[in-house]
Short mmCIF file of C-alpha atoms in Angstrom, two decimals:
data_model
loop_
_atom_site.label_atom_id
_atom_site.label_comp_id
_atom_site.label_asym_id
_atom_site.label_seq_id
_atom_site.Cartn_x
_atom_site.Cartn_y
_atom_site.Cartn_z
CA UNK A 29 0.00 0.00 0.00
CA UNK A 30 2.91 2.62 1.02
CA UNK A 31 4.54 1.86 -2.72
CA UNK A 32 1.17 2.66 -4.17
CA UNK A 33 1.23 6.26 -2.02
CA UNK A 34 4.32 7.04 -2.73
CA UNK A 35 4.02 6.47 -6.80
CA UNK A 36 0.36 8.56 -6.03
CA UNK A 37 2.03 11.83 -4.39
CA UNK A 38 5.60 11.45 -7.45
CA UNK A 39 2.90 11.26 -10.44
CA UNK A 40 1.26 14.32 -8.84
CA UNK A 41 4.05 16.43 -7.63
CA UNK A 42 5.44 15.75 -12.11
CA UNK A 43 1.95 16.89 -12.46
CA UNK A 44 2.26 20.13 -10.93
CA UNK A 45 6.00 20.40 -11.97
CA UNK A 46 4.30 20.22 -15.69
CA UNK A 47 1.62 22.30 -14.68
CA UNK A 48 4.07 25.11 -13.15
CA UNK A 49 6.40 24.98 -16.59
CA UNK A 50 3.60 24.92 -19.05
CA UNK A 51 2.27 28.24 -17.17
CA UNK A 52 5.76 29.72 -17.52
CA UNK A 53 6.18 28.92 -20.92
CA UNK A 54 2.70 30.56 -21.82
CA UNK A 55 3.59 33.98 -20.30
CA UNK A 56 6.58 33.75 -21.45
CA UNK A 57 5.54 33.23 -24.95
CA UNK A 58 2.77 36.11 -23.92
CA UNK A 59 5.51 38.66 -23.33
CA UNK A 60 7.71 37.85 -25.80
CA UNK A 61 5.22 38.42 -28.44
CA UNK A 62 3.51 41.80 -26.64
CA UNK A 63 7.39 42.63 -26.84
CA UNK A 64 7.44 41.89 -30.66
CA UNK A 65 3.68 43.77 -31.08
CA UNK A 66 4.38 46.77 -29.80
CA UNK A 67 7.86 46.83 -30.98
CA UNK A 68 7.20 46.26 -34.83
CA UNK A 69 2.91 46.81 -35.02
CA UNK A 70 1.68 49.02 -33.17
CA UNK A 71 1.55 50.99 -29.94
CA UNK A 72 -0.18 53.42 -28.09
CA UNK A 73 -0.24 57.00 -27.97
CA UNK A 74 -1.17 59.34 -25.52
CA UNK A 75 -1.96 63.22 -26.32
CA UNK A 76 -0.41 65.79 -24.48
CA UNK A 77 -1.28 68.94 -25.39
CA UNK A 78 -4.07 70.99 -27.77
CA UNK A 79 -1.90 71.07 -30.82
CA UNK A 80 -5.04 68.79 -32.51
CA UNK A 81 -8.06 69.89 -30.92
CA UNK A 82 -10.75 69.13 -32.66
CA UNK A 83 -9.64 65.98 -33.69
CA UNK A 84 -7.77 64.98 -30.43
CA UNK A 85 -7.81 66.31 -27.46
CA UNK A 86 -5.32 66.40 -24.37
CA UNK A 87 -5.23 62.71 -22.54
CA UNK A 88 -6.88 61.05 -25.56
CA UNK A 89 -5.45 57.19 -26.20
CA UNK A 90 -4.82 56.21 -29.73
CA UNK A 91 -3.25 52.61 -31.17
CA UNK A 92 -0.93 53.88 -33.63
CA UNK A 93 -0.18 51.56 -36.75
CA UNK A 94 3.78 51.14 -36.93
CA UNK A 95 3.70 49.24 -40.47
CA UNK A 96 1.38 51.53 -42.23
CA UNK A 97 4.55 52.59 -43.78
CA UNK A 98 6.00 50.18 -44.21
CA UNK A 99 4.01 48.72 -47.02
CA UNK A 100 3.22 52.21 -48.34
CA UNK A 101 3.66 55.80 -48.23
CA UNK A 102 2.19 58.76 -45.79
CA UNK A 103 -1.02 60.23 -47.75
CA UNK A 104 -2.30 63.60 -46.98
CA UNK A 105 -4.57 64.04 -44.29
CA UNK A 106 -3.65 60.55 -42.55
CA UNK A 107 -3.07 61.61 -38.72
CA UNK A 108 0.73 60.39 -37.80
CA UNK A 109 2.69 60.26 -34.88
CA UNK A 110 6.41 61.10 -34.93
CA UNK A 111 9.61 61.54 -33.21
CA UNK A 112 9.75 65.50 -33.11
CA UNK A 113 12.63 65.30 -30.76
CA UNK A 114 14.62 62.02 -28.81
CA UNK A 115 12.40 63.49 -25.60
CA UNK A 116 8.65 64.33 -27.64
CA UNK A 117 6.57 61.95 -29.74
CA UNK A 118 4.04 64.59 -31.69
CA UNK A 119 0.51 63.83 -33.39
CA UNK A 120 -0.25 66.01 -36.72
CA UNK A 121 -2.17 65.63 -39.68
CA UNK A 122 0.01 65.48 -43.62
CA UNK A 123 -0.87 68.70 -45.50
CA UNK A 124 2.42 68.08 -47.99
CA UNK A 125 3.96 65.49 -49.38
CA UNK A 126 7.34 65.36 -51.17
CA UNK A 127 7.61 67.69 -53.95
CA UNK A 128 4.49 69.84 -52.82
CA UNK A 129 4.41 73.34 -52.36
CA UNK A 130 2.45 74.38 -49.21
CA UNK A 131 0.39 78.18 -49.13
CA UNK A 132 -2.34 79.46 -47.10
CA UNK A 133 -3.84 82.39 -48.03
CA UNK A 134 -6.64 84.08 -46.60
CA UNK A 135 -7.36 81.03 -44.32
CA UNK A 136 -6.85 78.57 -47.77
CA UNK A 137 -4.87 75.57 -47.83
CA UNK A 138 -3.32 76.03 -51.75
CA UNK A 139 -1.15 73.06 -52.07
CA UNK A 140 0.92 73.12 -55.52
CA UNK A 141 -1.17 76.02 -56.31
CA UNK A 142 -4.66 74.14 -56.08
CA UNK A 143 -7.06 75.28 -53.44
CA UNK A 144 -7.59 72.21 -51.19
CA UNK A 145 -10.45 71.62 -48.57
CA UNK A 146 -10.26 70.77 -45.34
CA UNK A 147 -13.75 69.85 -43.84
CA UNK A 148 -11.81 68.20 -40.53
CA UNK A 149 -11.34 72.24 -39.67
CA UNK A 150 -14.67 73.13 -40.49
CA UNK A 151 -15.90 73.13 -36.84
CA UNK A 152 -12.69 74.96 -35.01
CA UNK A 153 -12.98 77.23 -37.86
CA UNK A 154 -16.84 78.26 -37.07
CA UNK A 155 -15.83 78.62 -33.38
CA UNK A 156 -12.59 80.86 -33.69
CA UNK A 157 -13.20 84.40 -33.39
CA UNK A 158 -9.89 85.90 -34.20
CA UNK A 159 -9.05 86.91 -37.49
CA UNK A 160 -7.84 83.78 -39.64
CA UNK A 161 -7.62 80.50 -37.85
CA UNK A 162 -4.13 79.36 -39.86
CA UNK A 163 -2.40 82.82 -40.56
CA UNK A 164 -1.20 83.34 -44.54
CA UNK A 165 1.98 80.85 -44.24
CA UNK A 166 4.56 80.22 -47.48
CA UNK A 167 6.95 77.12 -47.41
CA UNK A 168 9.66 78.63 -49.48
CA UNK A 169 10.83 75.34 -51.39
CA UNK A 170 9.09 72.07 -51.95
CA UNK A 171 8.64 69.49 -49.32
CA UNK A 172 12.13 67.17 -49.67
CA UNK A 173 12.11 63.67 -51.05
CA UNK A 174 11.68 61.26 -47.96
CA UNK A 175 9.52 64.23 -45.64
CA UNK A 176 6.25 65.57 -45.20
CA UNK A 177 4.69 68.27 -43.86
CA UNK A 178 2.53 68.17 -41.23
CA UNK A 179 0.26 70.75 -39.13
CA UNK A 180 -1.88 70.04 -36.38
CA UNK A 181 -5.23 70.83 -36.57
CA UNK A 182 -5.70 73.51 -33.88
CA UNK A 183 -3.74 76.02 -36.36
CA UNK A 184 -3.36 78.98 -33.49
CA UNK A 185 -1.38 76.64 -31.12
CA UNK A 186 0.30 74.08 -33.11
CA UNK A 187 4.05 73.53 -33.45
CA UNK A 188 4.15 71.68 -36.52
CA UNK A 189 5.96 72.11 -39.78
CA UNK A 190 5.71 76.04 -39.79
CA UNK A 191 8.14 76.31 -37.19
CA UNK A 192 10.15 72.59 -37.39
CA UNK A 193 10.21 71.93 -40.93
CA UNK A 194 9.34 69.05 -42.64
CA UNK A 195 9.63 65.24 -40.77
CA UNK A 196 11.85 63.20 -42.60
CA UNK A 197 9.45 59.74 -42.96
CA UNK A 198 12.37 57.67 -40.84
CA UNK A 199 11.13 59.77 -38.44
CA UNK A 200 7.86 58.46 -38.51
CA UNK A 201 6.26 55.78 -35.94
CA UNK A 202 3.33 55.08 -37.64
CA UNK A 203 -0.38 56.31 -38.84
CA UNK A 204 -3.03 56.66 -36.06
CA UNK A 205 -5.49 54.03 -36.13
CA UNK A 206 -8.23 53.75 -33.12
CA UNK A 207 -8.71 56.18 -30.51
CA UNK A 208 -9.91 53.61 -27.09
CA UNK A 209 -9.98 56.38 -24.89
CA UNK A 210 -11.96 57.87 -23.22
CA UNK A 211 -14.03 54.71 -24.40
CA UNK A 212 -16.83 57.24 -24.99
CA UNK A 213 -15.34 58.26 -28.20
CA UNK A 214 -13.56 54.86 -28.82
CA UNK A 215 -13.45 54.65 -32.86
CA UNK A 216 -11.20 54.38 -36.03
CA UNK A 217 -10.00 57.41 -37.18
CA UNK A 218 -10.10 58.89 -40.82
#
């Protein structure tokens, strides 16, 4: 009877040994491939700031797409997030793309010469009461092979391409995909 106990309490203790490993090799496979995710897919975003109000606002969470880019190139109007210094990740909108000449005039986006809409201001531009929300602004030269320009879309407070130039693409994480918080306004974004 004791041989039977003792073989009993071995075949469960290599139970729970087996048990205890196969649990550490699933979150260990679990964090290796969060590592890879986030690394190489995507991550998340947080806004700081009112650089993009309407469109985002201070605190908002956004999954950011890191191999949008990969496949393909920055459009205009796709919402980015970039490396504006080693410190600061920013969040702006692509007004120009390489080779483009950027001109507002009169509170008109003219891009190569061709007046351009943007119906993502038309809201902040029906509540501003000073005298043009994005002031007449000339980029001397074309945007440079590998860069784009970008401007955030609350054009009184954003430092964007005005004042840092154009973001060479390398410096790009990815294109802005879902906004999950607050989860009141969770959603894909155009």
């Amino acid at each position: 009877m004791n041989g039977r106990r003792k073989r009993g309490t071995a075949v469960a203790e290599a139970e729970k040994k087996s048990e205890f490993w196969g649990w550490v090799k699933a979150i260990a496979i679990a964090l290796i491939l969060a590592f890879v995710v986030r690394t190489f897919v995507m991550t998340s975003f947080e806004v700081r700031g009112v650089s993009m109000v309407p469109t985002a606002h201070d605190g908002e969470r956004f999954i950011v797409n890191k191999l949008s880019y990969q496949f393909g190139e920055p459009e205009r109007f796709d919402l980015i997030v970039f490396h504006a210094t080693e410190e600061d990740s920013y969040i702006k909108r692509v007004i120009g793309l390489p080779g483009d000449t950027i001109r507002f005039e009169d509170d008109i986006l003219y891009i190569n010469g061709e007046q351009i809409e943007e119906p993502y201001l038309e809201e902040a531009k029906a509540a501003y009461s000073g005298p043009a929300y994005t002031e007449d602004y000339s980029f001397e030269e074309t945007v440079p092979e590998n860069h784009v320009f970008v401007m955030g879309d609350n054009r009184p407070a954003s430092l964007d391409s005005r004042v840092i130039g154009p973001v060479n693409e390398d410096e790009i994480i990815g294109k802005v995909g879902l906004r999950f918080w607050p989860v009141s306004e969770f959603g894909y974004m155009d």
